[in-house]
mmCIF file of C-alpha atoms and ligand atoms in Angstrom:
data_model
loop_
_atom_site.group_PDB
_atom_site.id
_atom_site.type_symbol
_atom_site.label_atom_id
_atom_site.label_comp_id
_atom_site.label_asym_id
_atom_site.label_seq_id
_atom_site.Cartn_x
_atom_site.Cartn_y
_atom_site.Cartn_z
ATOM 1 C CA MET A 1 126.428 40.071 -43.719
ATOM 2 C CA LYS A 2 130.008 40.037 -44.290
ATOM 3 C CA ALA A 3 131.498 39.071 -47.683
ATOM 4 C CA GLN A 4 135.426 38.383 -49.091
ATOM 5 C CA GLY A 5 136.268 39.986 -51.982
ATOM 6 C CA PHE A 6 139.465 42.226 -54.011
ATOM 7 C CA ALA A 7 139.541 45.382 -54.426
ATOM 8 C CA ASN A 8 141.619 48.259 -55.463
ATOM 9 C CA HIS A 9 141.715 51.500 -53.718
ATOM 10 C CA SER A 10 143.228 53.991 -56.711
ATOM 11 C CA PRO A 11 143.621 54.025 -60.377
ATOM 12 C CA THR A 12 147.421 52.628 -59.582
ATOM 13 C CA ASP A 13 146.932 50.266 -57.427
ATOM 14 C CA LEU A 14 146.937 46.569 -57.501
ATOM 15 C CA LEU A 15 143.792 44.515 -56.781
ATOM 16 C CA GLU A 16 144.073 43.159 -53.008
ATOM 17 C CA PRO A 17 141.971 41.177 -50.426
ATOM 18 C CA PHE A 18 138.714 43.111 -49.241
ATOM 19 C CA THR A 19 136.331 42.704 -46.866
ATOM 20 C CA PHE A 20 132.177 44.364 -47.052
ATOM 21 C CA GLU A 21 129.156 43.806 -46.442
ATOM 22 C CA ARG A 22 126.606 42.597 -48.747
ATOM 23 C CA ARG A 23 123.138 43.729 -47.890
ATOM 24 C CA GLU A 24 120.951 40.739 -45.734
ATOM 25 C CA PRO A 25 118.188 39.739 -48.738
ATOM 26 C CA LEU A 26 114.618 41.319 -49.142
ATOM 27 C CA PRO A 27 111.974 39.269 -50.044
ATOM 28 C CA ASP A 28 112.660 39.429 -53.532
ATOM 29 C CA ASP A 29 116.463 39.066 -53.110
ATOM 30 C CA VAL A 30 118.643 35.677 -54.233
ATOM 31 C CA VAL A 31 121.868 35.602 -52.373
ATOM 32 C CA ILE A 32 124.316 33.806 -54.237
ATOM 33 C CA ASP A 33 127.870 31.701 -53.529
ATOM 34 C CA ILE A 34 129.864 33.161 -56.504
ATOM 35 C CA LEU A 35 131.702 30.195 -57.546
ATOM 36 C CA TYR A 36 133.660 31.795 -60.816
ATOM 37 C CA CYS A 37 133.895 35.608 -62.185
ATOM 38 C CA GLY A 38 135.057 36.344 -65.655
ATOM 39 C CA VAL A 39 137.636 38.995 -66.255
ATOM 40 C CA CYS A 40 136.431 41.666 -68.722
ATOM 41 C CA HIS A 41 138.356 44.484 -70.349
ATOM 42 C CA SER A 42 135.379 46.857 -68.354
ATOM 43 C CA ASP A 43 136.856 45.661 -65.326
ATOM 44 C CA ILE A 44 140.332 47.078 -66.034
ATOM 45 C CA HIS A 45 139.140 49.799 -67.557
ATOM 46 C CA THR A 46 136.837 50.847 -64.354
ATOM 47 C CA ALA A 47 139.380 49.657 -62.154
ATOM 48 C CA ARG A 48 142.241 51.727 -63.678
ATOM 49 C CA ASN A 49 139.710 54.816 -64.175
ATOM 50 C CA GLU A 50 140.428 54.445 -67.944
ATOM 51 C CA TRP A 51 136.690 55.879 -68.418
ATOM 52 C CA GLY A 52 136.757 58.531 -65.531
ATOM 53 C CA GLY A 53 134.409 58.464 -62.259
ATOM 54 C CA THR A 54 135.390 55.535 -60.923
ATOM 55 C CA HIS A 55 134.488 55.181 -56.697
ATOM 56 C CA TYR A 56 137.259 53.638 -54.654
ATOM 57 C CA PRO A 57 137.396 50.927 -52.686
ATOM 58 C CA PHE A 58 136.318 49.281 -56.659
ATOM 59 C CA VAL A 59 135.472 45.699 -56.707
ATOM 60 C CA PRO A 60 135.062 44.636 -60.470
ATOM 61 C CA GLY A 61 133.429 41.532 -61.656
ATOM 62 C CA HIS A 62 130.518 40.954 -63.844
ATOM 63 C CA GLU A 63 130.636 37.869 -65.344
ATOM 64 C CA ILE A 64 129.171 36.055 -62.096
ATOM 65 C CA ILE A 65 128.329 32.106 -62.123
ATOM 66 C CA GLY A 66 127.070 30.921 -58.544
ATOM 67 C CA ARG A 67 124.625 28.685 -56.713
ATOM 68 C CA VAL A 68 121.661 29.842 -54.783
ATOM 69 C CA SER A 69 122.185 29.895 -50.969
ATOM 70 C CA ALA A 70 119.347 31.478 -49.781
ATOM 71 C CA VAL A 71 116.248 33.181 -50.995
ATOM 72 C CA GLY A 72 113.794 35.882 -49.916
ATOM 73 C CA ASP A 73 110.094 35.439 -48.820
ATOM 74 C CA LYS A 74 108.226 36.185 -52.371
ATOM 75 C CA ILE A 75 110.987 34.130 -54.447
ATOM 76 C CA SER A 76 109.474 31.440 -56.483
ATOM 77 C CA GLN A 77 111.725 31.054 -59.569
ATOM 78 C CA PHE A 78 114.573 30.003 -57.838
ATOM 79 C CA LYS A 79 115.650 27.634 -54.998
ATOM 80 C CA THR A 80 118.805 27.044 -53.226
ATOM 81 C CA GLY A 81 121.209 24.943 -54.836
ATOM 82 C CA ASP A 82 120.053 26.115 -58.184
ATOM 83 C CA LEU A 83 123.161 27.460 -60.893
ATOM 84 C CA VAL A 84 122.723 31.279 -61.484
ATOM 85 C CA GLY A 85 124.490 33.818 -63.418
ATOM 86 C CA VAL A 86 124.530 37.753 -62.779
ATOM 87 C CA GLY A 87 125.754 39.863 -65.538
ATOM 88 C CA CYS A 88 126.514 43.712 -65.706
ATOM 89 C CA LEU A 89 123.227 44.893 -64.198
ATOM 90 C CA VAL A 90 121.652 44.288 -60.714
ATOM 91 C CA ASP A 91 119.069 47.288 -60.990
ATOM 92 C CA SER A 92 116.948 49.339 -63.176
ATOM 93 C CA CYS A 93 113.691 51.710 -62.082
ATOM 94 C CA ARG A 94 111.860 48.792 -63.694
ATOM 95 C CA THR A 95 108.905 51.197 -65.035
ATOM 96 C CA CYS A 96 110.200 53.196 -67.998
ATOM 97 C CA ASN A 97 109.120 52.001 -71.430
ATOM 98 C CA SER A 98 112.684 50.607 -71.938
ATOM 99 C CA CYS A 99 112.584 48.259 -68.367
ATOM 100 C CA GLU A 100 108.948 47.467 -69.413
ATOM 101 C CA GLU A 101 110.299 46.312 -72.690
ATOM 102 C CA GLY A 102 112.868 44.088 -71.017
ATOM 103 C CA LEU A 103 116.016 46.636 -72.094
ATOM 104 C CA GLU A 104 116.667 47.213 -68.446
ATOM 105 C CA GLN A 105 120.152 48.289 -69.991
ATOM 106 C CA TYR A 106 118.693 50.939 -72.034
ATOM 107 C CA CYS A 107 116.485 52.198 -69.012
ATOM 108 C CA GLU A 108 115.573 55.695 -69.089
ATOM 109 C CA ASN A 109 116.346 56.391 -65.371
ATOM 110 C CA GLY A 110 119.621 54.857 -65.131
ATOM 111 C CA TRP A 111 120.160 51.286 -64.487
ATOM 112 C CA THR A 112 122.492 50.055 -61.613
ATOM 113 C CA GLY A 113 125.904 48.317 -63.036
ATOM 114 C CA THR A 114 126.619 45.360 -61.172
ATOM 115 C CA TYR A 115 129.899 47.256 -59.836
ATOM 116 C CA ASP A 116 130.693 51.124 -59.309
ATOM 117 C CA SER A 117 127.130 52.179 -59.777
ATOM 118 C CA GLU A 118 124.953 54.070 -56.820
ATOM 119 C CA ASP A 119 123.271 51.566 -54.875
ATOM 120 C CA GLN A 120 119.732 52.205 -54.858
ATOM 121 C CA ILE A 121 118.373 49.863 -52.891
ATOM 122 C CA GLY A 122 120.661 50.305 -49.887
ATOM 123 C CA GLY A 123 121.060 47.737 -46.919
ATOM 124 C CA THR A 124 124.635 48.497 -46.103
ATOM 125 C CA GLU A 125 127.277 51.177 -45.454
ATOM 126 C CA HIS A 126 128.653 51.649 -49.104
ATOM 127 C CA THR A 127 126.958 53.901 -51.417
ATOM 128 C CA HIS A 128 127.935 52.098 -54.532
ATOM 129 C CA THR A 129 127.716 48.481 -55.871
ATOM 130 C CA PHE A 130 130.480 46.097 -55.266
ATOM 131 C CA GLY A 131 131.114 43.121 -58.172
ATOM 132 C CA GLY A 132 131.635 39.620 -58.473
ATOM 133 C CA TYR A 133 135.412 39.143 -57.388
ATOM 134 C CA SER A 134 134.105 37.829 -54.246
ATOM 135 C CA ASN A 135 132.828 34.886 -52.469
ATOM 136 C CA LYS A 136 128.870 36.200 -52.247
ATOM 137 C CA ILE A 137 126.195 38.538 -53.822
ATOM 138 C CA THR A 138 122.758 39.428 -52.920
ATOM 139 C CA VAL A 139 121.013 40.416 -55.983
ATOM 140 C CA SER A 140 117.267 41.325 -56.758
ATOM 141 C CA GLU A 141 115.285 38.142 -58.659
ATOM 142 C CA ARG A 142 114.797 40.143 -62.029
ATOM 143 C CA PHE A 143 118.229 40.573 -62.449
ATOM 144 C CA VAL A 144 119.141 36.736 -61.774
ATOM 145 C CA LEU A 145 119.223 34.340 -64.670
ATOM 146 C CA HIS A 146 118.842 30.636 -64.761
ATOM 147 C CA VAL A 147 122.165 28.608 -66.400
ATOM 148 C CA PRO A 148 121.364 25.590 -68.031
ATOM 149 C CA ASP A 149 123.046 22.457 -65.994
ATOM 150 C CA ASN A 150 124.798 20.937 -69.158
ATOM 151 C CA LEU A 151 127.136 23.749 -69.577
ATOM 152 C CA ASP A 152 130.591 24.171 -67.555
ATOM 153 C CA PRO A 153 129.649 26.503 -64.722
ATOM 154 C CA ALA A 154 133.272 27.893 -65.019
ATOM 155 C CA ALA A 155 133.534 28.406 -68.891
ATOM 156 C CA ALA A 156 129.644 29.705 -68.476
ATOM 157 C CA ALA A 157 130.638 32.673 -66.454
ATOM 158 C CA PRO A 158 131.784 35.173 -69.595
ATOM 159 C CA LEU A 159 128.478 34.493 -71.354
ATOM 160 C CA LEU A 160 126.863 36.945 -69.003
ATOM 161 C CA CYS A 161 128.678 40.198 -70.465
ATOM 162 C CA ALA A 162 131.109 38.697 -73.553
ATOM 163 C CA GLY A 163 128.259 36.227 -74.563
ATOM 164 C CA ILE A 164 125.112 38.758 -74.296
ATOM 165 C CA THR A 165 127.183 41.585 -75.318
ATOM 166 C CA THR A 166 127.547 39.782 -78.905
ATOM 167 C CA TYR A 167 124.554 38.129 -78.672
ATOM 168 C CA SER A 168 122.185 40.799 -78.447
ATOM 169 C CA PRO A 169 123.602 43.055 -81.658
ATOM 170 C CA LEU A 170 124.161 39.685 -83.885
ATOM 171 C CA SER A 171 119.915 38.767 -82.831
ATOM 172 C CA HIS A 172 118.749 42.802 -83.426
ATOM 173 C CA TRP A 173 120.441 42.608 -86.517
ATOM 174 C CA LYS A 174 119.012 39.132 -87.596
ATOM 175 C CA VAL A 175 122.482 37.874 -88.604
ATOM 176 C CA GLY A 176 121.782 34.312 -90.158
ATOM 177 C CA PRO A 177 122.291 32.015 -93.072
ATOM 178 C CA GLY A 178 123.525 33.531 -96.339
ATOM 179 C CA GLN A 179 125.340 36.824 -94.576
ATOM 180 C CA LYS A 180 128.837 37.270 -94.530
ATOM 181 C CA VAL A 181 129.391 38.541 -91.066
ATOM 182 C CA GLY A 182 132.921 39.999 -89.649
ATOM 183 C CA VAL A 183 134.033 39.856 -85.893
ATOM 184 C CA ILE A 184 137.005 42.411 -85.547
ATOM 185 C CA GLY A 185 139.255 42.089 -82.693
ATOM 186 C CA LEU A 186 139.529 38.148 -80.928
ATOM 187 C CA GLY A 187 139.402 38.767 -77.742
ATOM 188 C CA GLY A 188 137.087 38.217 -74.845
ATOM 189 C CA LEU A 189 133.900 39.289 -76.847
ATOM 190 C CA GLY A 190 134.862 38.716 -80.156
ATOM 191 C CA HIS A 191 135.690 34.450 -79.555
ATOM 192 C CA MET A 192 132.028 34.463 -78.505
ATOM 193 C CA GLY A 193 131.084 36.955 -81.230
ATOM 194 C CA VAL A 194 132.735 34.093 -83.763
ATOM 195 C CA LYS A 195 130.968 31.162 -81.841
ATOM 196 C CA LEU A 196 127.660 32.715 -81.596
ATOM 197 C CA ALA A 197 127.320 33.825 -85.418
ATOM 198 C CA HIS A 198 128.642 30.555 -86.592
ATOM 199 C CA ALA A 199 125.759 28.942 -84.710
ATOM 200 C CA MET A 200 123.272 31.339 -86.033
ATOM 201 C CA GLY A 201 124.395 30.348 -89.692
ATOM 202 C CA ALA A 202 126.044 32.776 -91.116
ATOM 203 C CA HIS A 203 129.483 32.682 -93.077
ATOM 204 C CA VAL A 204 131.823 34.185 -90.540
ATOM 205 C CA VAL A 205 135.223 36.351 -91.214
ATOM 206 C CA MET A 206 137.313 36.888 -88.016
ATOM 207 C CA VAL A 207 139.065 40.726 -88.770
ATOM 208 C CA THR A 208 142.227 40.355 -86.887
ATOM 209 C CA THR A 209 145.406 42.472 -86.068
ATOM 210 C CA SER A 210 147.085 39.060 -85.058
ATOM 211 C CA PRO A 211 148.058 36.739 -87.991
ATOM 212 C CA GLU A 212 148.837 33.795 -85.216
ATOM 213 C CA LYS A 213 145.524 34.044 -84.423
ATOM 214 C CA GLY A 214 143.624 32.617 -87.020
ATOM 215 C CA ALA A 215 144.281 29.099 -86.665
ATOM 216 C CA ASP A 216 142.360 29.462 -83.372
ATOM 217 C CA ALA A 217 139.726 31.569 -85.112
ATOM 218 C CA LYS A 218 139.063 28.768 -87.651
ATOM 219 C CA LYS A 219 138.633 26.413 -84.450
ATOM 220 C CA LEU A 220 136.331 28.900 -82.857
ATOM 221 C CA GLY A 221 133.768 28.539 -85.960
ATOM 222 C CA ALA A 222 135.331 31.317 -88.683
ATOM 223 C CA ASP A 223 134.882 29.929 -92.071
ATOM 224 C CA GLU A 224 137.911 33.038 -92.892
ATOM 225 C CA VAL A 225 140.356 34.866 -91.739
ATOM 226 C CA LEU A 226 140.832 38.681 -92.574
ATOM 227 C CA LEU A 227 144.398 40.237 -91.787
ATOM 228 C CA SER A 228 143.410 44.005 -90.869
ATOM 229 C CA ASN A 229 146.920 45.329 -90.448
ATOM 230 C CA ASP A 230 147.460 44.102 -94.385
ATOM 231 C CA PRO A 231 145.988 47.125 -96.882
ATOM 232 C CA ASP A 232 146.024 44.631 -99.954
ATOM 233 C CA THR A 233 144.014 41.992 -98.573
ATOM 234 C CA MET A 234 141.763 44.521 -96.765
ATOM 235 C CA ALA A 235 141.279 46.296 -100.404
ATOM 236 C CA ASN A 236 140.292 42.659 -101.999
ATOM 237 C CA ALA A 237 137.605 42.185 -99.059
ATOM 238 C CA MET A 238 135.983 45.576 -99.932
ATOM 239 C CA ASN A 239 132.022 45.806 -100.192
ATOM 240 C CA SER A 240 131.569 41.883 -99.281
ATOM 241 C CA PHE A 241 129.983 42.364 -95.488
ATOM 242 C CA ASP A 242 126.627 41.790 -94.691
ATOM 243 C CA PHE A 243 127.307 43.318 -90.814
ATOM 244 C CA LEU A 244 130.013 43.691 -88.708
ATOM 245 C CA LEU A 245 130.353 43.466 -85.432
ATOM 246 C CA ASN A 246 133.194 45.703 -84.033
ATOM 247 C CA THR A 247 134.997 44.589 -80.591
ATOM 248 C CA ILE A 248 138.106 46.769 -80.765
ATOM 249 C CA PRO A 249 138.630 48.223 -77.232
ATOM 250 C CA VAL A 250 139.952 51.615 -78.111
ATOM 251 C CA GLY A 251 139.131 54.596 -79.979
ATOM 252 C CA HIS A 252 140.216 53.899 -83.868
ATOM 253 C CA ASP A 253 139.957 54.821 -87.241
ATOM 254 C CA VAL A 254 136.521 53.299 -88.492
ATOM 255 C CA ASN A 255 136.868 54.037 -92.336
ATOM 256 C CA PRO A 256 139.062 50.980 -93.145
ATOM 257 C CA TYR A 257 136.277 48.819 -91.574
ATOM 258 C CA MET A 258 132.811 50.765 -93.199
ATOM 259 C CA ASP A 259 134.879 49.863 -96.645
ATOM 260 C CA LEU A 260 134.376 46.333 -95.825
ATOM 261 C CA LEU A 261 130.344 46.701 -95.533
ATOM 262 C CA LYS A 262 128.010 45.961 -98.788
ATOM 263 C CA ARG A 263 125.478 48.623 -99.775
ATOM 264 C CA ASP A 264 123.232 48.962 -96.842
ATOM 265 C CA GLY A 265 125.467 46.719 -94.299
ATOM 266 C CA THR A 266 125.895 47.508 -90.729
ATOM 267 C CA MET A 267 128.790 47.885 -88.622
ATOM 268 C CA VAL A 268 128.031 47.755 -84.250
ATOM 269 C CA ILE A 269 130.655 49.429 -82.555
ATOM 270 C CA VAL A 270 130.629 47.373 -79.055
ATOM 271 C CA GLY A 271 134.207 48.338 -78.212
ATOM 272 C CA ALA A 272 135.051 51.637 -77.995
ATOM 273 C CA LEU A 273 133.918 54.309 -75.751
ATOM 274 C CA GLU A 274 136.325 57.077 -76.952
ATOM 275 C CA SER A 275 135.891 59.172 -80.333
ATOM 276 C CA LEU A 276 136.227 57.415 -83.393
ATOM 277 C CA THR A 277 138.569 59.445 -85.239
ATOM 278 C CA LYS A 278 138.391 60.746 -89.023
ATOM 279 C CA VAL A 279 134.947 59.114 -90.020
ATOM 280 C CA SER A 280 134.400 60.034 -93.257
ATOM 281 C CA GLY A 281 130.562 60.830 -94.985
ATOM 282 C CA LEU A 282 131.780 59.181 -98.031
ATOM 283 C CA PRO A 283 131.609 55.454 -96.971
ATOM 284 C CA PHE A 284 127.679 56.064 -95.430
ATOM 285 C CA ILE A 285 126.216 58.494 -98.369
ATOM 286 C CA PHE A 286 128.087 56.300 -101.502
ATOM 287 C CA LYS A 287 126.538 52.754 -100.162
ATOM 288 C CA ARG A 288 123.763 54.125 -97.667
ATOM 289 C CA ARG A 289 126.082 52.283 -95.411
ATOM 290 C CA ASN A 290 124.922 51.940 -91.060
ATOM 291 C CA MET A 291 126.862 52.414 -88.401
ATOM 292 C CA ALA A 292 125.557 51.569 -84.742
ATOM 293 C CA GLY A 293 126.089 50.708 -81.100
ATOM 294 C CA SER A 294 124.863 48.301 -78.882
ATOM 295 C CA LEU A 295 124.939 47.813 -75.109
ATOM 296 C CA ILE A 296 125.303 44.416 -73.197
ATOM 297 C CA GLY A 297 121.797 43.218 -73.337
ATOM 298 C CA GLY A 298 118.506 43.189 -71.586
ATOM 299 C CA LEU A 299 117.265 40.378 -68.722
ATOM 300 C CA PRO A 300 114.762 38.385 -70.940
ATOM 301 C CA GLU A 301 117.270 38.302 -73.981
ATOM 302 C CA THR A 302 120.054 37.385 -71.648
ATOM 303 C CA GLN A 303 118.096 34.750 -70.872
ATOM 304 C CA GLU A 304 117.134 33.549 -74.180
ATOM 305 C CA MET A 305 121.022 33.692 -75.026
ATOM 306 C CA LEU A 306 121.755 31.293 -71.856
ATOM 307 C CA ASP A 307 119.134 29.032 -73.034
ATOM 308 C CA PHE A 308 120.745 29.235 -76.949
ATOM 309 C CA CYS A 309 124.106 28.084 -75.474
ATOM 310 C CA GLY A 310 122.970 25.241 -73.560
ATOM 311 C CA LYS A 311 121.180 24.187 -76.837
ATOM 312 C CA HIS A 312 124.098 24.647 -78.771
ATOM 313 C CA ASN A 313 126.566 23.451 -76.533
ATOM 314 C CA ILE A 314 128.288 27.018 -76.646
ATOM 315 C CA THR A 315 130.646 27.771 -73.777
ATOM 316 C CA CYS A 316 133.515 30.328 -73.650
ATOM 317 C CA ASP A 317 137.415 29.015 -74.005
ATOM 318 C CA ILE A 318 138.787 30.096 -71.011
ATOM 319 C CA GLU A 319 141.895 30.225 -68.787
ATOM 320 C CA MET A 320 141.117 29.671 -65.203
ATOM 321 C CA ILE A 321 143.042 31.791 -62.667
ATOM 322 C CA ASP A 322 143.493 32.017 -58.730
ATOM 323 C CA ILE A 323 142.419 35.372 -57.416
ATOM 324 C CA LYS A 324 145.828 36.296 -56.084
ATOM 325 C CA ASP A 325 146.552 36.240 -59.908
ATOM 326 C CA VAL A 326 144.564 38.420 -61.324
ATOM 327 C CA ASN A 327 146.682 41.466 -61.279
ATOM 328 C CA ALA A 328 148.786 39.613 -64.046
ATOM 329 C CA ALA A 329 145.844 38.494 -65.767
ATOM 330 C CA TYR A 330 145.029 42.309 -66.238
ATOM 331 C CA ASP A 331 148.303 43.189 -67.931
ATOM 332 C CA ARG A 332 147.753 40.040 -70.171
ATOM 333 C CA THR A 333 144.438 40.828 -71.120
ATOM 334 C CA VAL A 334 145.609 44.220 -72.144
ATOM 335 C CA LYS A 335 148.411 42.831 -74.138
ATOM 336 C CA GLY A 336 145.887 40.541 -75.763
ATOM 337 C CA ASP A 337 147.754 37.791 -74.545
ATOM 338 C CA VAL A 338 144.749 35.625 -73.520
ATOM 339 C CA LYS A 339 142.810 32.610 -74.478
ATOM 340 C CA TYR A 340 140.182 33.791 -74.673
ATOM 341 C CA ARG A 341 139.320 34.766 -71.266
ATOM 342 C CA PHE A 342 140.013 34.827 -67.590
ATOM 343 C CA VAL A 343 137.687 33.216 -65.479
ATOM 344 C CA ILE A 344 138.557 33.538 -61.180
ATOM 345 C CA ASP A 345 137.924 30.221 -59.428
ATOM 346 C CA MET A 346 136.457 31.905 -56.411
ATOM 347 C CA LYS A 347 137.163 29.323 -54.040
ATOM 348 C CA THR A 348 141.003 30.508 -54.089
ATOM 349 C CA LEU A 349 140.152 33.498 -51.990
ATOM 350 C CA ASN A 350 140.294 31.154 -49.237
ATOM 351 C CA THR A 351 143.738 29.867 -50.014
HETATM 352 P P1 NAP B 401 139.633 42.086 -75.169
HETATM 353 O O1 NAP B 401 139.503 41.072 -74.873
HETATM 354 O O2 NAP B 401 141.076 42.957 -74.609
HETATM 355 O O3 NAP B 401 139.958 42.001 -76.982
HETATM 356 C C1 NAP B 401 139.792 42.739 -77.767
HETATM 357 C C2 NAP B 401 140.391 42.584 -79.028
HETATM 358 O O4 NAP B 401 140.891 43.661 -79.925
HETATM 359 C C3 NAP B 401 142.380 42.138 -78.986
HETATM 360 O O5 NAP B 401 142.178 40.931 -78.510
HETATM 361 C C4 NAP B 401 142.549 42.798 -80.248
HETATM 362 O O6 NAP B 401 141.915 41.610 -81.061
HETATM 363 C C5 NAP B 401 141.776 43.965 -80.816
HETATM 364 N N1 NAP B 401 142.500 44.705 -80.653
HETATM 365 C C6 NAP B 401 142.709 45.587 -79.300
HETATM 366 N N2 NAP B 401 143.425 46.867 -79.696
HETATM 367 C C7 NAP B 401 143.301 46.905 -80.987
HETATM 368 C C8 NAP B 401 143.594 48.040 -81.463
HETATM 369 N N3 NAP B 401 144.521 48.972 -81.093
HETATM 370 N N4 NAP B 401 143.616 47.938 -83.021
HETATM 371 C C9 NAP B 401 142.714 47.359 -83.453
HETATM 372 N N5 NAP B 401 142.277 45.754 -82.607
HETATM 373 C C10 NAP B 401 142.774 45.963 -81.725
HETATM 374 O O7 NAP B 401 138.438 43.188 -75.090
HETATM 375 P P2 NAP B 401 136.990 42.520 -74.631
HETATM 376 O O8 NAP B 401 137.142 41.687 -73.292
HETATM 377 O O9 NAP B 401 136.771 41.324 -75.757
HETATM 378 O O10 NAP B 401 135.988 43.744 -74.368
HETATM 379 C C11 NAP B 401 136.258 44.610 -76.218
HETATM 380 C C12 NAP B 401 135.754 46.209 -75.710
HETATM 381 O O11 NAP B 401 134.401 45.963 -75.298
HETATM 382 C C13 NAP B 401 136.236 46.216 -74.306
HETATM 383 O O12 NAP B 401 136.479 48.065 -74.389
HETATM 384 C C14 NAP B 401 135.272 46.522 -73.172
HETATM 385 O O13 NAP B 401 134.940 47.269 -72.519
HETATM 386 C C15 NAP B 401 134.204 46.621 -74.259
HETATM 387 N N6 NAP B 401 132.608 46.159 -73.548
HETATM 388 C C16 NAP B 401 131.518 46.504 -74.304
HETATM 389 C C17 NAP B 401 130.191 45.823 -73.830
HETATM 390 C C18 NAP B 401 129.021 46.415 -74.569
HETATM 391 O O14 NAP B 401 128.029 46.253 -73.889
HETATM 392 N N7 NAP B 401 129.028 47.457 -75.267
HETATM 393 C C19 NAP B 401 130.273 45.064 -72.970
HETATM 394 C C20 NAP B 401 131.503 44.083 -72.576
HETATM 395 C C21 NAP B 401 132.768 44.973 -73.409
HETATM 396 P P3 NAP B 401 142.980 41.058 -82.526
HETATM 397 O O15 NAP B 401 144.403 40.923 -82.001
HETATM 398 O O16 NAP B 401 142.047 40.038 -83.211
HETATM 399 O O17 NAP B 401 143.280 42.116 -83.164
HETATM 400 ZN ZN1 ZN B 402 131.872 43.353 -69.340
HETATM 401 ZN ZN1 ZN B 403 113.553 51.790 -66.907
#
């Protein structure tokens, strides 16, 4: 079936209208009319080939909210009209240990990303998956999520990446009452990290380079704000954190952040894929501190996160845009000028 969307054709091209094929539903497929799609910094990294290996034409988007428009013969969990979400994954091997544990994001045979991954299912003329900056998508049932009805659908879209990427490490490392938790970087991921850590009962500190974001951080649920580019403030906060969630989107010097951790504390990197420069052994050895990484979340945990957000009425703070403004939104995201996630209103595809 024909779909409309936005794609770019080289790292330096702008995104522009693009027509392409989606597969007809297989017995375990769900077809979704996309209502909204969030703009993740990963979309920008990939569109601009900043991580290398992007295939063009490239249709970004992995924070998808829509309504089911058709289902395959074997589908019992979804029906036409259901409000559903699709995140960063649309397929995996389904048989390895990680898949069997519901940790599809760590599939040992390689998962299929919602965009720019080799399409193992096929049924269209293109070899790579196309993401959610489009009017419809066909997705295997296992990778489709139920979205609680009490959540605003547009503001729920970024939960599918920013939400789960922050929920998963906060939950895995058992963040909760009595702990001092720092969220580093107040962007799309960071603002969800603050809301979720607050809802989990932790004492939350926003660690930011931007003093002007302090008031917002408190509204989002931060108990304190720490300016990471003020050496005196950082020195006063040394050895005080149980857990740090680091969302900085580029390679950086992690040592000043490691020094913030208490003995046995952990900093989890979710932002930078690049080298983290000058990592000293000192903060690890002298305080038995840990540094770890975390990738999005598996499907069962993503459903758990959506249900948690439904129960606590948590959504994202968004700026809704027409799709024609997506290129400007990319530039503003790179400058950190968004509160705190752009979401594309997909009905503007036809205007
Ligand atoms: P974003 O909206 O651009 O936010 C990043 C924030 O980091 C900025 O708002 C800024 O906050 C801070 N920052 C930026 N450059 C910095 C620098 N050089 N030094 C210190 N702080 C800096 O990005 P996002 O959408 O939240 O994504 C964050 C990163 O996570 C991206 O690299 C994205 O690709 C990645 N990601 C990873 C996963 C995963 O599974 N691990 C999933 C999704 C996204 P302040 O102004 O508050 O300092
Ligand atoms: Zn993302
Ligand atoms: Zn697998």
